[in-house]
Amino acid sequence: MSNGLEDVIAAETVLSDVDGLAGRLVIRGVPLEALAGRTTYEEALFLLWDGFFDDLPGPKELAARLGAARAKAFATVTDTAGLEPYDAMRALIARQPDGNDLDTALALAAAPAVFLPAVLRRRDGLAAIAPDPSLPHSTDILRMLTGKLPTAEKAAALDTYLVTISDHGLNASTFAARVVASTRAGLMSSVLAALGALKGPLHGGAPGPVLDMLDAIGTPQNAASWIESTLASGERLMGFGHRIYRARDPRADALAAALERLKSTGNVDATRTALAIAVESTALAALKRHKPDRPLLTNVEFYTALLLEALGFPRETFTAVFAIGRTTGWIAHAREQALTGKLIRPKSVYVGPVPRQAA
Ligand code: ACO
């Protein structure tokens, strides 16, 4: 029995390979560093879905159909007042079709990208902005969020983020998607299960608290004393450590590079990044002293927080933005699992009371 299924191999996949010791992530045969910053969201979508839909068109037509799917999704936006953005987005996704075909997959890829900006604008008393199907996905997301066309650098940074987090082995939400797909339920049911798993603080909920930590530290001069007293009181530093990586999380490097590119084009608050860089180096040194035998290095969430903040997403929506990127991987895994034709049904060991013997 393995509580948490650690080290249990539960699927064969052609989608991504996470090497925690080497700090390496490969997506469909391509190392992350060759994808991030060089690939659009649409190209990554094609890469991950290739082979899982008989009628998958080439990247150009796929991009056009994704644009059309965004427009279609917008027509289904309804009132979600009273719900938090993540729950509102999920409630709207639950009304999408539940097939296993390419149109359903495209509807589900488009849905969070359209619903999150719409929900946020309505929450803030603004009108939701309709998608422009002719625009690239990332450009359109930022336009629907802010009401104006983003700079090319910002759109490229969002592409880098969405591609970087598009797939990552058999993490909790991806496993949840595969379990549901193995029952021959539709893709929407798989995505809903994955969204439920992602919401938990042990999975998708860390980047917001990274910003809370930076706010609490305030200035680079305060970093050392804040970090020491946090560690001394037994608390954890957000954005550091990982279950699988014992080397630096390669996604942190990909996102740090994207942030650096944004900074060099004047798209980032320089004071914020200076603080973050000081906090990161101080934290890494302190963690090394604090836990000399356990490599505790920067994880994906540290730079996710900085990048998404620079792109204008409020911190309480970071998990939902993650879902925009990861839906691509969830759908590919759901199709891969369904194509095995095998139901996922592990066993449990009964440790409850034994029935009394009849007298
Ligand atoms: N700060 C301080 N100490 C830490 C940290 C941290 N960020 N991470 C781990 N440690 C310490 C633990 O206190 C523990 O010490 P102990 O043995 O004295 O109890 C030891 O290192 C091992 O920690 P575990 O919880 O056993 O390691 P695990 O691999 O289960 O934890 C996790 C991984 C949950 C990510 C952890 O490193 C953590 O809580 N980090 C902070 C939150 C965070 O950034 N989460 C996002 C992760 S990225 C992602 O999931 C997409």
Tab-separated table of C-alpha atoms and ligand atoms in Angstrom:
chain	number	residue	atom	x	y	z
A	1	MET	CA	0.000	0.000	0.000
A	2	SER	CA	1.289	3.468	-0.802
A	3	ASN	CA	-0.612	6.328	0.765
A	4	GLY	CA	-0.447	9.133	-1.760
A	5	LEU	CA	0.580	6.625	-4.472
A	6	GLU	CA	4.166	7.858	-4.256
A	7	ASP	CA	6.389	5.946	-6.700
A	8	VAL	CA	3.383	4.004	-8.039
A	9	ILE	CA	3.369	3.983	-11.829
A	10	ALA	CA	-0.272	4.280	-12.888
A	11	ALA	CA	-0.049	5.238	-16.563
A	12	GLU	CA	2.122	5.130	-19.641
A	13	THR	CA	2.214	8.479	-21.391
A	14	VAL	CA	3.761	10.013	-24.476
A	15	LEU	CA	2.882	13.496	-23.204
A	16	SER	CA	5.474	14.659	-20.679
A	17	ASP	CA	8.418	13.397	-18.661
A	18	VAL	CA	9.359	14.977	-15.321
A	19	ASP	CA	12.893	14.146	-14.155
A	20	GLY	CA	13.039	15.445	-10.600
A	21	LEU	CA	16.694	14.652	-9.996
A	22	ALA	CA	17.970	16.307	-13.147
A	23	GLY	CA	15.445	19.187	-12.938
A	24	ARG	CA	14.266	18.423	-16.449
A	25	LEU	CA	10.833	18.579	-18.101
A	26	VAL	CA	10.257	17.164	-21.581
A	27	ILE	CA	6.942	17.694	-23.384
A	28	ARG	CA	6.347	15.308	-26.311
A	29	GLY	CA	10.051	14.861	-26.851
A	30	VAL	CA	10.924	18.555	-26.619
A	31	PRO	CA	12.784	19.936	-23.570
A	32	LEU	CA	10.918	22.765	-21.871
A	33	GLU	CA	13.725	25.231	-22.569
A	34	ALA	CA	13.261	24.642	-26.311
A	35	LEU	CA	9.494	25.260	-26.034
A	36	ALA	CA	9.037	28.086	-23.542
A	37	GLY	CA	9.403	31.508	-25.123
A	38	ARG	CA	9.581	29.988	-28.609
A	39	THR	CA	6.167	28.372	-28.969
A	40	THR	CA	2.708	29.892	-29.046
A	41	TYR	CA	-0.183	28.483	-27.053
A	42	GLU	CA	-1.750	27.245	-30.301
A	43	GLU	CA	1.450	25.409	-31.322
A	44	ALA	CA	1.622	23.737	-27.903
A	45	LEU	CA	-2.020	22.748	-28.263
A	46	PHE	CA	-1.218	21.024	-31.548
A	47	LEU	CA	1.862	19.368	-30.029
A	48	LEU	CA	-0.102	17.918	-27.110
A	49	TRP	CA	-3.233	16.891	-29.034
A	50	ASP	CA	-1.492	15.420	-32.082
A	51	GLY	CA	-2.539	11.779	-32.435
A	52	PHE	CA	-5.490	12.020	-30.042
A	53	PHE	CA	-8.137	13.269	-32.498
A	54	ASP	CA	-8.514	11.723	-35.963
A	55	ASP	CA	-9.640	15.042	-37.445
A	56	LEU	CA	-7.031	17.324	-35.792
A	57	PRO	CA	-6.189	20.012	-38.399
A	58	GLY	CA	-2.774	21.654	-38.799
A	59	PRO	CA	-1.727	24.408	-36.348
A	60	LYS	CA	-3.072	27.251	-38.515
A	61	GLU	CA	-6.584	25.848	-38.879
A	62	LEU	CA	-6.509	24.712	-35.261
A	63	ALA	CA	-5.831	28.325	-34.223
A	64	ALA	CA	-8.783	29.542	-36.332
A	65	ARG	CA	-11.093	26.942	-34.825
A	66	LEU	CA	-9.924	27.848	-31.324
A	67	GLY	CA	-10.788	31.489	-32.076
A	68	ALA	CA	-14.262	30.429	-33.223
A	69	ALA	CA	-14.615	28.317	-30.068
A	70	ARG	CA	-13.821	31.393	-27.942
A	71	ALA	CA	-16.631	33.307	-29.655
A	72	LYS	CA	-19.029	30.417	-29.081
A	73	ALA	CA	-18.039	30.147	-25.414
A	74	PHE	CA	-18.678	33.870	-24.882
A	75	ALA	CA	-22.295	33.398	-25.987
A	76	THR	CA	-22.785	31.023	-23.033
A	77	VAL	CA	-21.597	33.453	-20.309
A	78	THR	CA	-24.372	33.938	-17.767
A	79	ASP	CA	-24.663	35.594	-14.395
A	80	THR	CA	-22.391	34.065	-11.739
A	81	ALA	CA	-22.814	36.755	-9.074
A	82	GLY	CA	-21.887	35.594	-5.595
A	83	LEU	CA	-19.325	33.034	-6.745
A	84	GLU	CA	-15.549	33.415	-6.393
A	85	PRO	CA	-13.849	33.738	-9.829
A	86	TYR	CA	-12.566	30.143	-9.832
A	87	ASP	CA	-15.951	28.705	-8.885
A	88	ALA	CA	-17.735	30.963	-11.377
A	89	MET	CA	-15.413	29.821	-14.165
A	90	ARG	CA	-15.984	26.193	-13.176
A	91	ALA	CA	-19.779	26.622	-13.060
A	92	LEU	CA	-19.739	28.014	-16.613
A	93	ILE	CA	-17.465	25.202	-17.815
A	94	ALA	CA	-19.971	22.692	-16.410
A	95	ARG	CA	-22.431	23.882	-19.065
A	96	GLN	CA	-20.121	23.016	-21.948
A	97	PRO	CA	-20.688	19.926	-24.105
A	98	ASP	CA	-19.472	16.585	-22.710
A	99	GLY	CA	-18.376	14.660	-25.776
A	100	ASN	CA	-15.019	13.148	-26.685
A	101	ASP	CA	-14.620	14.826	-30.071
A	102	LEU	CA	-12.422	17.686	-31.236
A	103	ASP	CA	-15.229	20.281	-31.073
A	104	THR	CA	-15.773	19.462	-27.395
A	105	ALA	CA	-12.015	19.637	-26.762
A	106	LEU	CA	-11.803	23.058	-28.433
A	107	ALA	CA	-14.847	24.314	-26.514
A	108	LEU	CA	-13.137	23.248	-23.270
A	109	ALA	CA	-9.781	24.792	-24.196
A	110	ALA	CA	-11.520	28.061	-25.069
A	111	ALA	CA	-13.850	28.092	-22.077
A	112	PRO	CA	-11.571	29.089	-19.153
A	113	ALA	CA	-9.765	31.625	-21.353
A	114	VAL	CA	-13.066	33.382	-22.095
A	115	PHE	CA	-14.855	32.843	-18.797
A	116	LEU	CA	-12.171	34.128	-16.425
A	117	PRO	CA	-11.858	37.623	-17.985
A	118	ALA	CA	-15.681	37.839	-18.335
A	119	VAL	CA	-16.270	36.850	-14.714
A	120	LEU	CA	-13.637	39.299	-13.448
A	121	ARG	CA	-14.974	42.241	-15.408
A	122	ARG	CA	-18.549	41.547	-14.303
A	123	ARG	CA	-17.378	41.245	-10.694
A	124	ASP	CA	-15.820	44.696	-11.037
A	125	GLY	CA	-19.039	46.159	-12.476
A	126	LEU	CA	-17.700	46.304	-16.052
A	127	ALA	CA	-19.143	44.792	-19.218
A	128	ALA	CA	-17.546	41.547	-20.364
A	129	ILE	CA	-15.609	41.945	-23.613
A	130	ALA	CA	-16.351	39.576	-26.504
A	131	PRO	CA	-13.450	37.564	-27.946
A	132	ASP	CA	-11.868	38.497	-31.264
A	133	PRO	CA	-11.520	35.130	-33.017
A	134	SER	CA	-8.902	36.518	-35.400
A	135	LEU	CA	-6.422	37.247	-32.587
A	136	PRO	CA	-3.903	34.810	-31.111
A	137	HIS	CA	-5.242	33.152	-27.952
A	138	SER	CA	-2.932	34.909	-25.444
A	139	THR	CA	-3.403	38.332	-27.051
A	140	ASP	CA	-7.170	37.885	-26.916
A	141	ILE	CA	-7.156	36.770	-23.260
A	142	LEU	CA	-5.278	39.931	-22.200
A	143	ARG	CA	-7.525	42.094	-24.380
A	144	MET	CA	-10.668	40.565	-22.845
A	145	LEU	CA	-9.155	41.140	-19.394
A	146	THR	CA	-8.010	44.747	-19.758
A	147	GLY	CA	-10.108	46.114	-22.625
A	148	LYS	CA	-7.089	47.024	-24.734
A	149	LEU	CA	-4.681	45.215	-27.000
A	150	PRO	CA	-1.650	44.082	-24.981
A	151	THR	CA	1.897	44.814	-26.069
A	152	ALA	CA	3.503	42.029	-28.114
A	153	GLU	CA	5.845	41.388	-25.154
A	154	LYS	CA	2.958	40.840	-22.743
A	155	ALA	CA	1.179	38.478	-25.134
A	156	ALA	CA	4.445	36.570	-25.601
A	157	ALA	CA	4.908	36.367	-21.817
A	158	LEU	CA	1.421	34.878	-21.392
A	159	ASP	CA	2.186	32.389	-24.184
A	160	THR	CA	5.361	31.419	-22.331
A	161	TYR	CA	3.408	30.887	-19.130
A	162	LEU	CA	0.596	28.842	-20.720
A	163	VAL	CA	3.077	26.655	-22.617
A	164	THR	CA	5.350	26.192	-19.583
A	165	ILE	CA	2.550	24.855	-17.408
A	166	SER	CA	0.634	22.981	-20.137
A	167	ASP	CA	1.592	19.517	-18.888
A	168	HIS	CA	3.564	18.017	-16.009
A	169	GLY	CA	3.353	14.242	-15.689
A	170	LEU	CA	0.806	12.528	-13.479
A	171	ASN	CA	0.083	15.363	-11.030
A	172	ALA	CA	-3.111	15.232	-8.939
A	173	SER	CA	-5.400	17.082	-11.352
A	174	THR	CA	-4.151	15.181	-14.393
A	175	PHE	CA	-4.650	11.892	-12.566
A	176	ALA	CA	-8.185	12.979	-11.653
A	177	ALA	CA	-8.853	13.736	-15.340
A	178	ARG	CA	-7.563	10.306	-16.344
A	179	VAL	CA	-9.658	8.484	-13.721
A	180	VAL	CA	-12.815	10.104	-15.069
A	181	ALA	CA	-11.819	9.488	-18.709
A	182	SER	CA	-11.241	5.816	-17.913
A	183	THR	CA	-14.969	5.459	-17.143
A	184	ARG	CA	-15.754	6.653	-20.712
A	185	ALA	CA	-17.334	9.858	-19.427
A	186	GLY	CA	-16.890	12.918	-21.646
A	187	LEU	CA	-14.034	15.418	-21.715
A	188	MET	CA	-15.984	18.073	-19.822
A	189	SER	CA	-16.423	15.650	-16.916
A	190	SER	CA	-12.664	15.021	-16.906
A	191	VAL	CA	-11.891	18.750	-16.943
A	192	LEU	CA	-14.335	19.392	-14.094
A	193	ALA	CA	-12.687	16.681	-11.980
A	194	ALA	CA	-9.272	18.156	-12.716
A	195	LEU	CA	-10.474	21.655	-11.780
A	196	GLY	CA	-11.643	20.286	-8.436
A	197	ALA	CA	-8.233	18.742	-7.759
A	198	LEU	CA	-6.327	21.832	-8.896
A	199	LYS	CA	-8.218	24.102	-6.519
A	200	GLY	CA	-6.650	22.608	-3.396
A	201	PRO	CA	-3.829	24.526	-1.696
A	202	LEU	CA	-1.420	21.589	-2.012
A	203	HIS	CA	-1.722	21.696	-5.791
A	204	GLY	CA	-2.644	24.934	-7.554
A	205	GLY	CA	-3.024	27.408	-4.754
A	206	ALA	CA	0.515	28.647	-3.925
A	207	PRO	CA	1.301	31.627	-6.199
A	208	GLY	CA	-1.078	34.098	-4.524
A	209	PRO	CA	0.647	33.596	-1.141
A	210	VAL	CA	4.023	34.304	-2.809
A	211	LEU	CA	2.827	37.862	-3.388
A	212	ASP	CA	1.509	38.044	0.182
A	213	MET	CA	5.032	37.121	1.323
A	214	LEU	CA	6.641	39.804	-0.860
A	215	ASP	CA	4.165	42.374	0.470
A	216	ALA	CA	4.935	41.357	4.051
A	217	ILE	CA	8.704	41.663	3.452
A	218	GLY	CA	8.266	45.053	1.768
A	219	THR	CA	11.888	45.981	1.027
A	220	PRO	CA	15.073	44.016	0.159
A	221	GLN	CA	16.584	45.201	3.460
A	222	ASN	CA	13.875	43.363	5.407
A	223	ALA	CA	14.291	40.066	3.540
A	224	ALA	CA	16.894	38.391	5.753
A	225	SER	CA	15.228	39.133	9.103
A	226	TRP	CA	11.696	38.279	7.831
A	227	ILE	CA	12.854	35.008	6.305
A	228	GLU	CA	14.869	33.984	9.382
A	229	SER	CA	12.007	34.655	11.763
A	230	THR	CA	9.511	32.840	9.473
A	231	LEU	CA	11.711	29.749	9.311
A	232	ALA	CA	12.447	29.947	13.048
A	233	SER	CA	8.720	29.861	13.761
A	234	GLY	CA	8.386	26.648	11.697
A	235	GLU	CA	6.541	28.198	8.770
A	236	ARG	CA	7.296	27.502	5.114
A	237	LEU	CA	8.487	29.939	2.493
A	238	MET	CA	6.028	30.051	-0.380
A	239	GLY	CA	7.452	29.334	-3.825
A	240	PHE	CA	10.244	27.047	-2.589
A	241	GLY	CA	10.501	23.245	-2.408
A	242	HIS	CA	8.830	20.577	-4.513
A	243	ARG	CA	7.651	16.989	-4.078
A	244	ILE	CA	9.505	15.724	-7.155
A	245	TYR	CA	12.226	18.209	-8.011
A	246	ARG	CA	15.481	17.893	-6.066
A	247	ALA	CA	17.088	20.280	-8.528
A	248	ARG	CA	15.725	23.650	-9.586
A	249	ASP	CA	12.264	23.416	-11.148
A	250	PRO	CA	12.949	24.094	-14.861
A	251	ARG	CA	9.635	25.949	-15.105
A	252	ALA	CA	10.968	28.550	-12.658
A	253	ASP	CA	13.828	29.289	-15.080
A	254	ALA	CA	11.461	29.496	-18.063
A	255	LEU	CA	9.217	31.972	-16.247
A	256	ALA	CA	12.130	33.969	-14.799
A	257	ALA	CA	13.428	34.396	-18.360
A	258	ALA	CA	9.973	35.563	-19.508
A	259	LEU	CA	9.881	38.078	-16.658
A	260	GLU	CA	13.351	39.318	-17.577
A	261	ARG	CA	12.210	39.869	-21.188
A	262	LEU	CA	9.193	41.817	-19.953
A	263	LYS	CA	11.438	43.864	-17.681
A	264	SER	CA	13.841	44.763	-20.466
A	265	THR	CA	10.916	46.180	-22.484
A	266	GLY	CA	9.660	48.265	-19.559
A	267	ASN	CA	6.588	46.113	-18.904
A	268	VAL	CA	7.378	45.283	-15.297
A	269	ASP	CA	7.576	47.235	-12.050
A	270	ALA	CA	11.363	47.261	-11.520
A	271	THR	CA	11.024	47.780	-7.745
A	272	ARG	CA	8.896	44.639	-7.489
A	273	THR	CA	11.385	42.466	-9.397
A	274	ALA	CA	14.336	43.872	-7.437
A	275	LEU	CA	12.533	42.881	-4.232
A	276	ALA	CA	11.704	39.430	-5.609
A	277	ILE	CA	15.289	38.764	-6.688
A	278	ALA	CA	16.591	39.804	-3.258
A	279	VAL	CA	13.995	37.628	-1.526
A	280	GLU	CA	14.796	34.636	-3.743
A	281	SER	CA	18.554	34.711	-3.136
A	282	THR	CA	18.129	35.371	0.605
A	283	ALA	CA	15.559	32.561	0.872
A	284	LEU	CA	17.731	30.066	-1.007
A	285	ALA	CA	20.683	30.768	1.299
A	286	ALA	CA	18.497	30.579	4.410
A	287	LEU	CA	16.837	27.311	3.294
A	288	LYS	CA	20.258	25.784	2.686
A	289	ARG	CA	21.273	26.619	6.253
A	290	HIS	CA	17.882	25.591	7.634
A	291	LYS	CA	17.718	22.183	5.844
A	292	PRO	CA	21.246	21.329	4.675
A	293	ASP	CA	20.264	17.761	3.686
A	294	ARG	CA	17.170	18.630	1.697
A	295	PRO	CA	17.489	20.669	-1.519
A	296	LEU	CA	14.783	23.349	-1.233
A	297	LEU	CA	14.904	25.396	-4.393
A	298	THR	CA	12.724	27.894	-6.214
A	299	ASN	CA	9.599	26.269	-7.662
A	300	VAL	CA	7.306	27.269	-10.522
A	301	GLU	CA	4.975	29.254	-8.272
A	302	PHE	CA	7.509	31.940	-7.306
A	303	TYR	CA	7.889	33.280	-10.851
A	304	THR	CA	4.286	32.481	-11.756
A	305	ALA	CA	3.242	34.996	-9.138
A	306	LEU	CA	5.525	37.723	-10.483
A	307	LEU	CA	4.695	37.093	-14.122
A	308	LEU	CA	0.921	36.948	-13.693
A	309	GLU	CA	0.993	40.062	-11.517
A	310	ALA	CA	2.955	41.893	-14.226
A	311	LEU	CA	0.353	40.794	-16.780
A	312	GLY	CA	-2.457	42.340	-14.717
A	313	PHE	CA	-4.154	39.256	-13.251
A	314	PRO	CA	-5.376	39.758	-9.669
A	315	ARG	CA	-3.655	37.346	-7.259
A	316	GLU	CA	-6.867	35.535	-6.347
A	317	THR	CA	-7.183	34.396	-9.970
A	318	PHE	CA	-3.741	32.812	-10.391
A	319	THR	CA	-5.088	29.257	-9.965
A	320	ALA	CA	-7.716	29.937	-12.622
A	321	VAL	CA	-5.046	31.241	-15.017
A	322	PHE	CA	-3.112	28.038	-14.376
A	323	ALA	CA	-6.230	26.121	-15.419
A	324	ILE	CA	-6.314	28.010	-18.744
A	325	GLY	CA	-2.910	26.510	-19.588
A	326	ARG	CA	-3.293	23.090	-17.995
A	327	THR	CA	-6.646	22.291	-19.649
A	328	THR	CA	-4.613	21.499	-22.773
A	329	GLY	CA	-2.718	18.775	-20.921
A	330	TRP	CA	-5.796	17.470	-19.091
A	331	ILE	CA	-7.595	16.926	-22.403
A	332	ALA	CA	-4.607	15.145	-23.969
A	333	HIS	CA	-4.273	12.862	-20.922
A	334	ALA	CA	-8.017	12.158	-20.872
A	335	ARG	CA	-7.882	11.104	-24.528
A	336	GLU	CA	-4.737	9.043	-23.972
A	337	GLN	CA	-6.357	7.222	-21.044
A	338	ALA	CA	-9.649	6.671	-22.897
A	339	LEU	CA	-7.778	5.180	-25.851
A	340	THR	CA	-6.299	2.472	-23.589
A	341	GLY	CA	-9.890	1.314	-22.996
A	342	LYS	CA	-8.963	0.423	-19.425
A	343	LEU	CA	-10.984	1.470	-16.371
A	344	ILE	CA	-8.855	2.820	-13.478
A	345	ARG	CA	-9.987	0.925	-10.421
A	346	PRO	CA	-7.373	0.312	-7.704
A	347	LYS	CA	-8.005	-1.735	-4.575
A	348	SER	CA	-8.283	-0.648	-0.961
A	349	VAL	CA	-7.394	-2.589	2.176
A	350	TYR	CA	-10.286	-2.844	4.617
A	351	VAL	CA	-9.187	-1.849	8.140
A	352	GLY	CA	-12.666	-1.258	9.642
A	353	PRO	CA	-14.529	-3.353	12.203
A	354	VAL	CA	-14.974	-7.041	11.486
A	355	PRO	CA	-18.617	-8.257	11.430
A	356	ARG	CA	-19.612	-10.169	14.593
A	357	GLN	CA	-20.046	-13.890	14.208
A	358	ALA	CA	-23.709	-14.905	14.456
A	359	ALA	CA	-24.330	-16.689	17.781
B	1	ACO	N1	10.038	26.362	3.407
B	1	ACO	C1	10.572	25.869	4.543
B	1	ACO	N2	10.739	24.549	4.769
B	1	ACO	C2	10.317	23.710	3.814
B	1	ACO	C3	9.763	24.156	2.618
B	1	ACO	C4	9.626	25.548	2.431
B	1	ACO	N3	9.102	26.057	1.308
B	1	ACO	N4	9.442	23.098	1.842
B	1	ACO	C5	9.775	22.015	2.543
B	1	ACO	N5	10.321	22.393	3.732
B	1	ACO	C6	10.823	21.500	4.780
B	1	ACO	C7	9.647	20.913	5.549
B	1	ACO	O1	9.316	21.719	6.656
B	1	ACO	C8	10.172	19.561	5.959
B	1	ACO	O2	10.948	19.711	7.100
B	1	ACO	P1	10.901	18.591	8.279
B	1	ACO	O3	11.450	17.348	7.635
B	1	ACO	O4	11.757	19.173	9.350
B	1	ACO	O5	9.453	18.452	8.646
B	1	ACO	C9	11.088	19.177	4.808
B	1	ACO	O6	11.478	20.403	4.159
B	1	ACO	C10	10.412	18.280	3.778
B	1	ACO	O7	9.129	18.808	3.504
B	1	ACO	P2	7.911	17.914	2.958
B	1	ACO	O8	6.640	18.639	3.216
B	1	ACO	O9	8.060	16.516	3.439
B	1	ACO	O10	8.234	17.884	1.432
B	1	ACO	P3	7.210	17.684	0.247
B	1	ACO	O11	7.990	17.214	-0.889
B	1	ACO	O12	6.028	16.899	0.648
B	1	ACO	O13	6.718	19.213	0.046
B	1	ACO	C11	5.940	21.184	-0.900
B	1	ACO	C12	6.647	19.843	-1.158
B	1	ACO	C13	4.523	20.936	-0.380
B	1	ACO	C14	5.834	21.921	-2.237
B	1	ACO	C15	6.764	22.021	0.091
B	1	ACO	O14	8.063	22.200	-0.367
B	1	ACO	C16	6.093	23.353	0.432
B	1	ACO	O15	5.192	23.394	1.276
B	1	ACO	N6	6.515	24.474	-0.248
B	1	ACO	C17	5.902	25.749	-0.001
B	1	ACO	C18	4.574	25.864	-0.740
B	1	ACO	C19	4.777	25.960	-2.258
B	1	ACO	O16	5.600	26.697	-2.773
B	1	ACO	N7	3.958	25.167	-2.997
B	1	ACO	C20	3.999	25.120	-4.460
B	1	ACO	C21	4.731	23.903	-4.952
B	1	ACO	S1	4.930	23.882	-6.680
B	1	ACO	C22	3.610	23.021	-7.234
B	1	ACO	O17	3.066	22.210	-6.538
B	1	ACO	C23	3.094	23.259	-8.609
